[in-house]
Tab-separated table of N, CA and C in Angstrom:
chain	number	residue	atom	x	y	z
A	1	MET	N	39.706	47.485	13.789
A	1	MET	CA	38.342	47.349	14.504
A	1	MET	C	37.891	45.844	14.494
A	2	LEU	N	37.627	45.551	15.605
A	2	LEU	CA	37.157	44.109	15.921
A	2	LEU	C	35.685	44.064	16.076
A	3	VAL	N	35.063	43.023	15.261
A	3	VAL	CA	33.622	43.106	15.459
A	3	VAL	C	33.269	41.777	15.694
A	4	PHE	N	32.238	41.594	16.745
A	4	PHE	CA	31.740	40.408	17.258
A	4	PHE	C	30.201	40.158	16.868
A	5	GLN	N	29.899	39.116	16.276
A	5	GLN	CA	28.526	38.709	16.001
A	5	GLN	C	28.163	37.730	17.018
A	6	LEU	N	27.004	37.848	17.583
A	6	LEU	CA	26.315	36.923	18.542
A	6	LEU	C	25.284	35.982	17.851
A	7	GLN	N	25.446	34.893	18.116
A	7	GLN	CA	24.734	33.926	17.263
A	7	GLN	C	23.433	33.278	18.495
A	8	GLN	N	22.374	33.547	18.137
A	8	GLN	CA	21.420	32.947	19.103
A	8	GLN	C	20.941	31.659	18.343
A	9	TRP	N	21.093	30.503	19.626
A	9	TRP	CA	20.518	29.274	19.290
A	9	TRP	C	19.298	29.002	20.072
A	10	HIS	N	18.287	28.500	19.170
A	10	HIS	CA	17.149	27.970	19.717
A	10	HIS	C	16.970	26.688	20.254
A	11	ALA	N	16.606	26.473	21.436
A	11	ALA	CA	16.498	24.879	22.086
A	11	ALA	C	15.280	24.309	21.238
A	12	ASN	N	15.349	22.984	21.139
A	12	ASN	CA	14.256	22.425	20.588
A	12	ASN	C	14.526	20.923	21.195
A	13	THR	N	13.240	20.235	21.490
A	13	THR	CA	13.312	18.977	21.842
A	13	THR	C	12.650	18.135	20.700
A	14	GLY	N	12.766	16.649	20.696
A	14	GLY	CA	12.093	15.890	19.894
A	14	GLY	C	12.245	14.391	20.248
A	15	THR	N	11.921	13.482	19.601
A	15	THR	CA	12.121	12.072	19.626
A	15	THR	C	12.713	11.492	18.563
A	16	ILE	N	13.556	10.440	18.963
A	16	ILE	CA	14.184	9.629	17.711
A	16	ILE	C	13.707	8.135	18.263
A	17	ASN	N	13.012	7.287	17.331
A	17	ASN	CA	12.948	5.884	17.864
A	17	ASN	C	13.728	5.124	17.030
A	18	PHE	N	14.326	4.067	17.768
A	18	PHE	CA	15.135	3.069	17.416
A	18	PHE	C	14.466	1.863	17.065
A	19	ILE	N	14.333	0.807	16.090
A	19	ILE	CA	13.876	-0.373	16.225
A	19	ILE	C	14.796	-1.409	15.675
A	20	GLY	N	14.751	-2.568	16.079
A	20	GLY	CA	15.827	-3.484	15.494
A	20	GLY	C	15.515	-5.064	16.355
A	21	SER	N	16.399	-5.995	16.090
A	21	SER	CA	16.342	-7.324	16.767
A	21	SER	C	17.540	-8.066	16.568
A	22	VAL	N	17.759	-9.130	17.207
A	22	VAL	CA	18.702	-9.942	17.160
A	22	VAL	C	17.936	-11.429	16.948
A	23	SER	N	18.512	-11.848	15.656
A	23	SER	CA	17.762	-13.099	15.519
A	23	SER	C	18.596	-14.191	14.675
A	24	ASP	N	18.234	-15.417	14.800
A	24	ASP	CA	19.026	-16.650	13.999
A	24	ASP	C	18.613	-16.305	12.697
A	25	THR	N	17.495	-15.939	12.288
A	25	THR	CA	16.650	-16.076	11.146
A	25	THR	C	16.557	-14.533	10.596
A	26	THR	N	17.016	-14.441	9.421
A	26	THR	CA	17.152	-13.052	8.718
A	26	THR	C	16.098	-13.181	7.395
A	27	CYS	N	15.028	-12.168	7.399
A	27	CYS	CA	14.186	-12.468	6.264
A	27	CYS	C	13.711	-11.048	5.912
A	28	ASP	N	13.222	-10.617	4.747
A	28	ASP	CA	12.421	-9.511	4.300
A	28	ASP	C	11.347	-9.724	4.453
A	29	PHE	N	10.422	-8.843	4.751
A	29	PHE	CA	8.788	-8.732	4.846
A	29	PHE	C	8.319	-7.653	4.032
A	30	ILE	N	7.152	-8.141	3.538
A	30	ILE	CA	6.113	-7.261	2.839
A	30	ILE	C	4.896	-7.761	3.035
A	31	GLY	N	4.098	-6.674	2.877
A	31	GLY	CA	2.569	-6.897	3.069
A	31	GLY	C	1.782	-7.784	1.862
A	32	GLU	N	1.097	-8.606	1.956
A	32	GLU	CA	0.352	-9.470	0.901
A	32	GLU	C	-1.141	-9.249	1.103
A	33	GLN	N	-1.802	-9.066	0.042
A	33	GLN	CA	-3.363	-9.015	0.271
A	33	GLN	C	-3.916	-9.657	-0.932
A	34	ASN	N	-4.699	-10.850	-0.854
A	34	ASN	CA	-5.387	-11.506	-1.876
A	34	ASN	C	-4.119	-11.870	-2.776
A	35	GLY	N	-2.978	-12.458	-2.163
A	35	GLY	CA	-2.090	-13.139	-3.218
A	35	GLY	C	-1.063	-12.097	-3.666
A	36	ALA	N	-1.101	-10.814	-3.727
A	36	ALA	CA	-0.306	-9.811	-4.443
A	36	ALA	C	0.384	-9.324	-3.295
A	37	GLN	N	1.595	-8.875	-3.426
A	37	GLN	CA	2.575	-8.346	-2.528
A	37	GLN	C	2.241	-6.921	-2.657
A	38	THR	N	2.285	-6.064	-1.544
A	38	THR	CA	1.689	-4.802	-1.451
A	38	THR	C	2.242	-4.101	-0.317
A	39	THR	N	2.531	-2.857	-0.173
A	39	THR	CA	2.643	-1.846	0.853
A	39	THR	C	1.525	-1.111	1.186
A	40	THR	N	0.557	-1.366	0.562
A	40	THR	CA	-0.893	-0.594	0.822
A	40	THR	C	-1.752	-1.535	0.900
A	41	ILE	N	-2.478	-1.707	2.086
A	41	ILE	CA	-3.789	-2.735	2.146
A	41	ILE	C	-4.795	-1.900	1.919
A	42	ASP	N	-5.638	-2.645	0.880
A	42	ASP	CA	-6.841	-1.896	0.571
A	42	ASP	C	-8.264	-2.214	1.366
A	43	LEU	N	-8.509	-1.285	2.161
A	43	LEU	CA	-9.712	-1.582	2.957
A	43	LEU	C	-11.251	-1.497	2.456
A	44	GLY	N	-11.047	-1.067	0.974
A	44	GLY	CA	-12.273	-1.052	0.102
A	44	GLY	C	-13.010	0.325	0.412
A	45	THR	N	-14.153	0.636	-0.192
A	45	THR	CA	-15.290	1.613	-0.129
A	45	THR	C	-16.168	1.152	0.825
A	46	GLU	N	-16.232	1.826	2.078
A	46	GLU	CA	-17.677	1.675	2.759
A	46	GLU	C	-18.484	2.832	2.660
A	47	THR	N	-19.864	2.480	2.898
A	47	THR	CA	-20.837	3.602	3.231
A	47	THR	C	-20.584	3.979	4.392
A	48	VAL	N	-21.054	5.481	4.522
A	48	VAL	CA	-21.300	6.055	6.009
A	48	VAL	C	-22.245	5.091	6.919
A	49	ALA	N	-23.286	4.869	6.381
A	49	ALA	CA	-24.084	3.924	7.057
A	49	ALA	C	-23.617	2.746	7.404
A	50	ASN	N	-23.005	2.093	6.804
A	50	ASN	CA	-22.170	0.733	7.118
A	50	ASN	C	-21.011	1.340	8.188
A	51	VAL	N	-20.254	2.376	8.262
A	51	VAL	CA	-19.404	2.583	9.237
A	51	VAL	C	-20.134	3.021	10.593
A	52	ASN	N	-21.097	3.876	10.333
A	52	ASN	CA	-21.808	4.271	11.750
A	52	ASN	C	-22.468	3.011	12.280
A	53	ALA	N	-22.881	1.857	11.446
A	53	ALA	CA	-23.476	0.964	12.122
A	53	ALA	C	-22.639	-0.133	12.671
A	54	GLY	N	-21.418	0.157	12.258
A	54	GLY	CA	-20.319	-0.973	12.899
A	54	GLY	C	-20.432	-2.131	11.938
A	55	SER	N	-20.957	-1.974	10.558
A	55	SER	CA	-20.889	-3.349	9.884
A	55	SER	C	-19.818	-3.241	8.744
A	56	THR	N	-18.813	-2.590	8.632
A	56	THR	CA	-17.750	-2.822	7.776
A	56	THR	C	-17.041	-4.037	7.642
A	57	SER	N	-16.712	-4.208	6.416
A	57	SER	CA	-15.856	-5.581	6.245
A	57	SER	C	-14.510	-5.740	6.803
A	58	ILE	N	-14.105	-6.919	7.270
A	58	ILE	CA	-12.700	-7.276	7.820
A	58	ILE	C	-11.963	-7.603	6.719
A	59	VAL	N	-10.804	-7.160	6.625
A	59	VAL	CA	-10.083	-7.571	5.402
A	59	VAL	C	-8.976	-8.161	5.868
A	60	ASP	N	-8.406	-9.486	5.297
A	60	ASP	CA	-7.165	-10.049	5.644
A	60	ASP	C	-6.127	-9.842	4.679
A	61	PHE	N	-5.074	-9.625	5.338
A	61	PHE	CA	-4.007	-9.701	4.957
A	61	PHE	C	-2.531	-10.150	5.679
A	62	SER	N	-1.609	-10.426	5.111
A	62	SER	CA	-0.459	-10.906	5.750
A	62	SER	C	0.827	-10.142	5.893
A	63	LEU	N	1.619	-10.403	6.537
A	63	LEU	CA	3.223	-10.059	6.295
A	63	LEU	C	3.928	-11.115	6.064
A	64	VAL	N	4.547	-11.261	4.882
A	64	VAL	CA	5.193	-12.391	4.354
A	64	VAL	C	6.772	-12.238	4.328
A	65	GLY	N	7.429	-13.345	4.848
A	65	GLY	CA	8.967	-13.166	5.168
A	65	GLY	C	9.448	-14.071	3.999
A	66	LYS	N	10.507	-13.764	3.340
A	66	LYS	CA	11.222	-14.237	2.266
A	66	LYS	C	12.570	-14.223	2.678
A	67	LYS	N	13.451	-15.243	2.714
A	67	LYS	CA	14.800	-15.460	2.797
A	67	LYS	C	15.685	-14.661	1.518
A	68	ALA	N	16.970	-14.403	1.539
A	68	ALA	CA	17.604	-13.944	0.382
A	68	ALA	C	17.473	-14.615	-0.862
A	69	ASP	N	17.437	-16.014	-0.579
A	69	ASP	CA	17.287	-17.032	-1.922
A	69	ASP	C	15.837	-17.171	-2.367
A	70	GLY	N	14.793	-16.195	-1.724
A	70	GLY	CA	13.310	-16.239	-2.199
A	70	GLY	C	12.658	-17.397	-1.516
A	71	THR	N	12.969	-18.256	-0.856
A	71	THR	CA	12.281	-19.147	-0.130
A	71	THR	C	11.867	-18.485	1.154
A	72	ALA	N	10.570	-19.111	1.537
A	72	ALA	CA	9.604	-18.505	2.714
A	72	ALA	C	10.424	-18.747	3.921
A	73	CYS	N	10.217	-17.831	4.839
A	73	CYS	CA	10.691	-17.918	6.059
A	73	CYS	C	9.999	-18.749	6.910
A	74	THR	N	10.438	-19.642	7.635
A	74	THR	CA	9.705	-20.567	8.705
A	74	THR	C	9.998	-20.287	10.220
A	75	VAL	N	8.886	-20.743	10.800
A	75	VAL	CA	9.218	-20.715	12.456
A	75	VAL	C	9.645	-22.264	12.873
A	76	GLU	N	10.760	-22.615	13.487
A	76	GLU	CA	11.271	-23.837	13.841
A	76	GLU	C	10.296	-24.105	15.195
A	77	ALA	N	10.106	-25.455	14.936
A	77	ALA	CA	9.196	-25.988	16.328
A	77	ALA	C	10.160	-25.458	17.503
A	78	GLY	N	9.127	-25.010	18.533
A	78	GLY	CA	9.900	-24.730	19.580
A	78	GLY	C	10.188	-23.265	19.603
A	79	LYS	N	9.977	-22.249	18.602
A	79	LYS	CA	10.433	-21.100	18.505
A	79	LYS	C	9.552	-20.156	18.141
A	80	SER	N	9.405	-18.773	18.208
A	80	SER	CA	8.230	-18.230	17.976
A	80	SER	C	8.939	-16.857	17.154
A	81	VAL	N	7.847	-15.962	16.865
A	81	VAL	CA	8.040	-14.734	16.077
A	81	VAL	C	7.278	-13.686	16.717
A	82	ASP	N	7.836	-12.642	17.079
A	82	ASP	CA	6.998	-11.353	17.554
A	82	ASP	C	6.952	-10.405	16.630
A	83	ILE	N	5.767	-9.525	16.410
A	83	ILE	CA	5.389	-8.615	15.447
A	83	ILE	C	4.791	-7.487	16.215
A	84	SER	N	5.614	-6.422	16.079
A	84	SER	CA	5.217	-5.152	16.930
A	84	SER	C	4.736	-4.177	15.883
A	85	TRP	N	3.808	-3.307	16.157
A	85	TRP	CA	3.095	-2.289	15.234
A	85	TRP	C	3.497	-1.076	16.082
A	86	ILE	N	3.967	-0.041	15.247
A	86	ILE	CA	4.249	1.345	15.545
A	86	ILE	C	3.532	2.426	14.642
A	87	PRO	N	2.487	3.144	15.159
A	87	PRO	CA	2.033	4.323	13.960
A	87	PRO	C	3.095	5.041	13.413
A	88	ALA	N	2.836	5.130	12.328
A	88	ALA	CA	3.980	5.989	11.491
A	88	ALA	C	3.131	7.337	11.086
A	89	SER	N	1.927	7.377	11.049
A	89	SER	CA	1.060	8.837	10.995
A	89	SER	C	-0.049	8.673	12.115
A	90	GLY	N	-0.105	9.694	12.701
A	90	GLY	CA	-1.054	9.693	13.646
A	90	GLY	C	-0.567	9.104	14.757
A	91	THR	N	-1.697	8.474	15.566
A	91	THR	CA	-1.210	7.552	16.722
A	91	THR	C	-2.386	6.385	17.008
A	92	TRP	N	-2.168	5.697	18.047
A	92	TRP	CA	-3.324	4.716	18.448
A	92	TRP	C	-4.304	5.716	18.996
A	93	ASP	N	-5.521	5.649	18.724
A	93	ASP	CA	-6.768	6.116	19.558
A	93	ASP	C	-7.471	4.919	19.910
A	94	SER	N	-8.601	5.320	20.805
A	94	SER	CA	-9.343	4.098	21.411
A	94	SER	C	-9.929	3.166	20.496
A	95	SER	N	-10.120	3.448	19.170
A	95	SER	CA	-10.621	2.565	18.107
A	95	SER	C	-9.620	1.875	17.216
A	96	GLY	N	-8.316	2.547	17.315
A	96	GLY	CA	-7.372	1.763	16.378
A	96	GLY	C	-6.313	2.945	15.962
A	97	LEU	N	-5.851	2.744	14.716
A	97	LEU	CA	-4.723	3.695	13.967
A	97	LEU	C	-5.752	4.800	13.741
A	98	GLN	N	-5.320	6.126	14.075
A	98	GLN	CA	-5.724	7.277	13.900
A	98	GLN	C	-5.970	7.574	12.457
A	99	ASN	N	-7.196	8.243	11.770
A	99	ASN	CA	-7.153	8.353	10.625
A	99	ASN	C	-6.321	9.771	10.112
A	100	THR	N	-5.596	9.951	9.255
A	100	THR	CA	-4.995	11.301	8.940
A	100	THR	C	-5.974	11.658	7.661
A	101	GLY	N	-6.829	11.113	6.941
A	101	GLY	CA	-7.469	11.477	5.767
A	101	GLY	C	-8.665	12.478	6.144
A	102	THR	N	-9.623	12.442	5.282
A	102	THR	CA	-10.461	13.620	5.378
A	102	THR	C	-11.735	13.069	6.141
A	103	ALA	N	-12.103	11.863	6.297
A	103	ALA	CA	-13.244	11.391	6.615
A	103	ALA	C	-13.178	11.639	8.296
A	104	THR	N	-14.065	11.995	8.962
A	104	THR	CA	-14.074	12.353	10.296
A	104	THR	C	-14.504	10.996	10.980
A	105	ASN	N	-14.228	10.963	12.407
A	105	ASN	CA	-14.683	10.107	13.409
A	105	ASN	C	-14.345	8.634	12.840
A	106	THR	N	-13.334	8.441	12.017
A	106	THR	CA	-13.022	7.188	11.554
A	106	THR	C	-11.459	6.617	12.114
A	107	ALA	N	-11.173	5.264	12.057
A	107	ALA	CA	-9.934	4.590	12.404
A	107	ALA	C	-9.820	3.575	11.743
A	108	ILE	N	-8.826	2.942	11.827
A	108	ILE	CA	-8.391	1.544	11.304
A	108	ILE	C	-8.103	0.610	12.394
A	109	LYS	N	-8.977	-0.297	12.621
A	109	LYS	CA	-8.915	-1.377	13.586
A	109	LYS	C	-7.749	-2.496	13.214
A	110	LEU	N	-6.643	-2.544	13.592
A	110	LEU	CA	-5.654	-3.740	13.103
A	110	LEU	C	-5.575	-4.751	14.153
A	111	MET	N	-5.795	-6.099	13.638
A	111	MET	CA	-5.991	-7.206	14.426
A	111	MET	C	-5.149	-8.182	14.125
A	112	ASP	N	-4.783	-8.922	14.962
A	112	ASP	CA	-4.011	-10.304	14.778
A	112	ASP	C	-4.816	-11.356	14.185
A	113	LYS	N	-4.228	-12.285	13.916
A	113	LYS	CA	-4.837	-13.874	13.676
A	113	LYS	C	-6.226	-14.092	14.179
A	114	ASP	N	-6.178	-13.908	15.553
A	114	ASP	CA	-7.344	-14.278	16.383
A	114	ASP	C	-8.569	-13.166	16.343
A	115	SER	N	-8.374	-12.077	15.638
A	115	SER	CA	-9.152	-10.834	15.665
A	115	SER	C	-8.955	-9.911	16.884
A	116	LYS	N	-7.756	-10.070	17.573
A	116	LYS	CA	-7.654	-9.339	18.715
A	116	LYS	C	-7.066	-7.995	18.474
A	117	ALA	N	-7.677	-6.978	18.782
A	117	ALA	CA	-7.074	-5.589	18.042
A	117	ALA	C	-5.725	-5.033	18.931
A	118	PHE	N	-5.128	-4.402	17.965
A	118	PHE	CA	-3.712	-3.801	18.658
A	118	PHE	C	-4.176	-2.335	19.096
A	119	SER	N	-3.412	-1.800	20.078
A	119	SER	CA	-3.714	-0.593	20.757
A	119	SER	C	-2.469	0.073	21.072
A	120	ALA	N	-2.613	1.290	21.892
A	120	ALA	CA	-1.405	1.788	22.424
A	120	ALA	C	-0.932	1.162	23.711
A	121	LEU	N	-1.797	0.063	24.136
A	121	LEU	CA	-1.421	-0.958	25.507
A	121	LEU	C	-0.891	-2.188	24.890
A	122	ARG	N	-1.359	-2.513	23.520
A	122	ARG	CA	-0.926	-3.909	22.963
A	122	ARG	C	-0.512	-3.767	21.864
A	123	THR	N	0.851	-3.591	21.415
A	123	THR	CA	1.452	-3.473	20.238
A	123	THR	C	2.294	-4.586	19.755
A	124	THR	N	2.299	-5.713	20.561
A	124	THR	CA	2.902	-6.801	19.939
A	124	THR	C	2.357	-7.937	20.209
A	125	VAL	N	2.336	-9.030	19.227
A	125	VAL	CA	1.817	-10.209	19.152
A	125	VAL	C	2.762	-11.329	18.921
A	126	ASN	N	2.630	-12.288	19.429
A	126	ASN	CA	3.588	-13.584	19.208
A	126	ASN	C	2.782	-14.782	18.515
A	127	TYR	N	3.568	-15.128	17.369
A	127	TYR	CA	2.940	-16.307	16.670
A	127	TYR	C	4.015	-17.435	16.649
A	128	LEU	N	3.426	-18.464	16.806
A	128	LEU	CA	4.128	-19.908	17.011
A	128	LEU	C	4.369	-20.345	15.427
A	129	ALA	N	5.171	-21.599	15.495
A	129	ALA	CA	5.272	-22.450	14.015
A	129	ALA	C	3.938	-22.496	13.561
A	130	ALA	N	3.019	-22.992	14.218
A	130	ALA	CA	1.591	-23.327	13.751
A	130	ALA	C	0.952	-22.318	13.268
A	131	ASP	N	1.193	-21.262	13.429
A	131	ASP	CA	0.406	-20.023	13.005
A	131	ASP	C	0.971	-19.331	11.565
A	132	VAL	N	2.143	-19.924	11.329
A	132	VAL	CA	2.686	-19.333	10.035
A	132	VAL	C	2.530	-20.399	8.999
A	133	THR	N	2.164	-19.889	7.692
A	133	THR	CA	2.365	-20.805	6.470
A	133	THR	C	2.943	-20.246	5.426
A	134	ASN	N	3.752	-21.016	4.812
A	134	ASN	CA	4.573	-20.286	3.920
A	134	ASN	C	5.333	-18.851	3.992
A	135	GLY	N	5.408	-18.665	5.292
A	135	GLY	CA	6.331	-17.571	5.809
A	135	GLY	C	5.097	-16.108	5.813
A	136	ALA	N	3.950	-16.614	5.888
A	136	ALA	CA	2.893	-15.708	6.116
A	136	ALA	C	2.355	-15.388	7.412
A	137	LEU	N	2.629	-14.296	8.092
A	137	LEU	CA	2.068	-13.951	9.400
A	137	LEU	C	0.559	-13.317	9.011
A	138	PRO	N	-0.554	-13.964	9.613
A	138	PRO	CA	-1.871	-13.292	9.175
A	138	PRO	C	-2.409	-12.310	10.027
A	139	PHE	N	-2.940	-11.166	9.527
A	139	PHE	CA	-3.373	-10.098	10.196
A	139	PHE	C	-4.806	-9.738	9.633
A	140	LYS	N	-5.459	-8.721	10.166
A	140	LYS	CA	-6.779	-8.169	9.715
A	140	LYS	C	-6.860	-6.724	9.758
A	141	GLY	N	-7.528	-6.078	9.146
A	141	GLY	CA	-7.829	-4.726	9.337
A	141	GLY	C	-9.331	-4.338	8.923
A	142	GLN	N	-9.648	-3.274	9.684
A	142	GLN	CA	-11.427	-2.875	9.476
A	142	GLN	C	-11.174	-1.580	9.546
A	143	LEU	N	-12.084	-0.990	8.772
A	143	LEU	CA	-12.476	0.602	9.025
A	143	LEU	C	-13.538	0.703	9.929
A	144	VAL	N	-13.228	1.441	11.185
A	144	VAL	CA	-14.448	1.698	12.057
A	144	VAL	C	-14.592	2.997	12.404
A	145	LYS	N	-15.718	3.355	13.144
A	145	LYS	CA	-15.837	4.670	13.631
A	145	LYS	C	-15.294	5.045	15.011
A	146	THR	N	-15.305	6.065	15.416
A	146	THR	CA	-14.418	6.530	16.531
A	146	THR	C	-15.589	7.072	17.742
A	147	GLY	N	-16.601	6.893	17.898
A	147	GLY	CA	-17.528	7.587	18.600
A	147	GLY	C	-18.652	8.221	18.091
A	148	ALA	N	-18.421	9.319	17.691
A	148	ALA	CA	-19.202	10.343	17.103
A	148	ALA	C	-19.496	9.746	15.732
A	149	ALA	N	-20.729	10.226	14.806
A	149	ALA	CA	-21.054	9.949	13.572
A	149	ALA	C	-19.877	10.224	12.570
A	150	ALA	N	-19.389	9.006	11.872
A	150	ALA	CA	-18.650	9.178	10.973
A	150	ALA	C	-18.915	9.938	9.632
A	151	THR	N	-18.118	10.695	8.934
A	151	THR	CA	-18.240	11.581	7.723
A	151	THR	C	-17.766	10.991	6.688
A	152	ALA	N	-18.245	11.311	5.284
A	152	ALA	CA	-17.702	10.778	4.137
A	152	ALA	C	-16.087	11.333	3.697
A	153	GLY	N	-15.185	10.841	3.248
A	153	GLY	CA	-14.074	11.287	3.173
A	153	GLY	C	-12.880	10.228	2.977
A	154	THR	N	-11.703	10.519	2.892
A	154	THR	CA	-10.765	9.537	2.598
A	154	THR	C	-10.071	8.904	4.030
A	155	VAL	N	-9.690	7.817	3.938
A	155	VAL	CA	-9.223	7.210	5.210
A	155	VAL	C	-7.751	6.754	5.255
A	156	ILE	N	-6.614	7.500	5.754
A	156	ILE	CA	-5.363	7.042	5.519
A	156	ILE	C	-4.847	6.798	6.813
A	157	SER	N	-3.782	5.997	7.042
A	157	SER	CA	-3.136	5.706	8.112
A	157	SER	C	-1.891	4.848	7.467
A	158	ALA	N	-0.837	4.990	8.283
A	158	ALA	CA	0.472	4.386	7.966
A	158	ALA	C	0.988	3.752	9.406
A	159	VAL	N	1.650	2.580	9.245
A	159	VAL	CA	1.913	1.854	10.548
A	159	VAL	C	3.342	1.299	10.177
A	160	LYS	N	4.334	1.344	10.910
A	160	LYS	CA	5.480	0.658	10.719
A	160	LYS	C	5.353	-0.866	11.609
A	161	PHE	N	6.223	-1.732	11.198
A	161	PHE	CA	6.243	-3.218	11.940
A	161	PHE	C	7.685	-3.600	12.014
A	162	ALA	N	7.841	-4.318	13.296
A	162	ALA	CA	9.255	-4.771	13.400
A	162	ALA	C	9.018	-6.238	13.767
A	163	VAL	N	9.695	-7.362	13.175
A	163	VAL	CA	9.932	-8.860	13.141
A	163	VAL	C	10.863	-9.009	14.132
A	164	ALA	N	10.652	-10.022	15.117
A	164	ALA	CA	11.932	-10.486	16.118
A	164	ALA	C	11.604	-12.053	16.035
A	165	TYR	N	12.515	-12.715	15.354
A	165	TYR	CA	12.477	-14.354	15.647
A	165	TYR	C	13.178	-14.615	16.895
A	166	LYS	N	12.585	-15.539	17.560
A	166	LYS	CA	12.898	-15.916	19.086
A	166	LYS	C	13.325	-17.570	19.237
């Protein structure tokens, strides 16, 4: 007796994102806040009143590039570097990086050296040699509200970055 078993396959779709670059300069990058290397930028604790009033602190941080020998990556005169930001949790909303924590109506406003915000329409910034000090590419972050009144809770978001020397 011959028995056949039918297998049922379910269709599914998804997205795979690829990032990379072609460069004359190869560096490893890590976040830096207040002189300490970190993968977590601390925006501090803000009161609900400050968030709702739009008076939260702006926090400076950098992406710092180091070569394999530990020396700082530099941008040569006449060259530049592009930094692109891609949300790793949530998405961009109208105020910034969507919060995936428990505080409601909050986001993280990610900004370049000139305080210009990143968004779904602006994910990349270009830095020239004069903008980079000891391999550090300066950025800013700020906890902001997203329309309706913010409520107390955690604020959590993650973002990926890609660096391309040109």
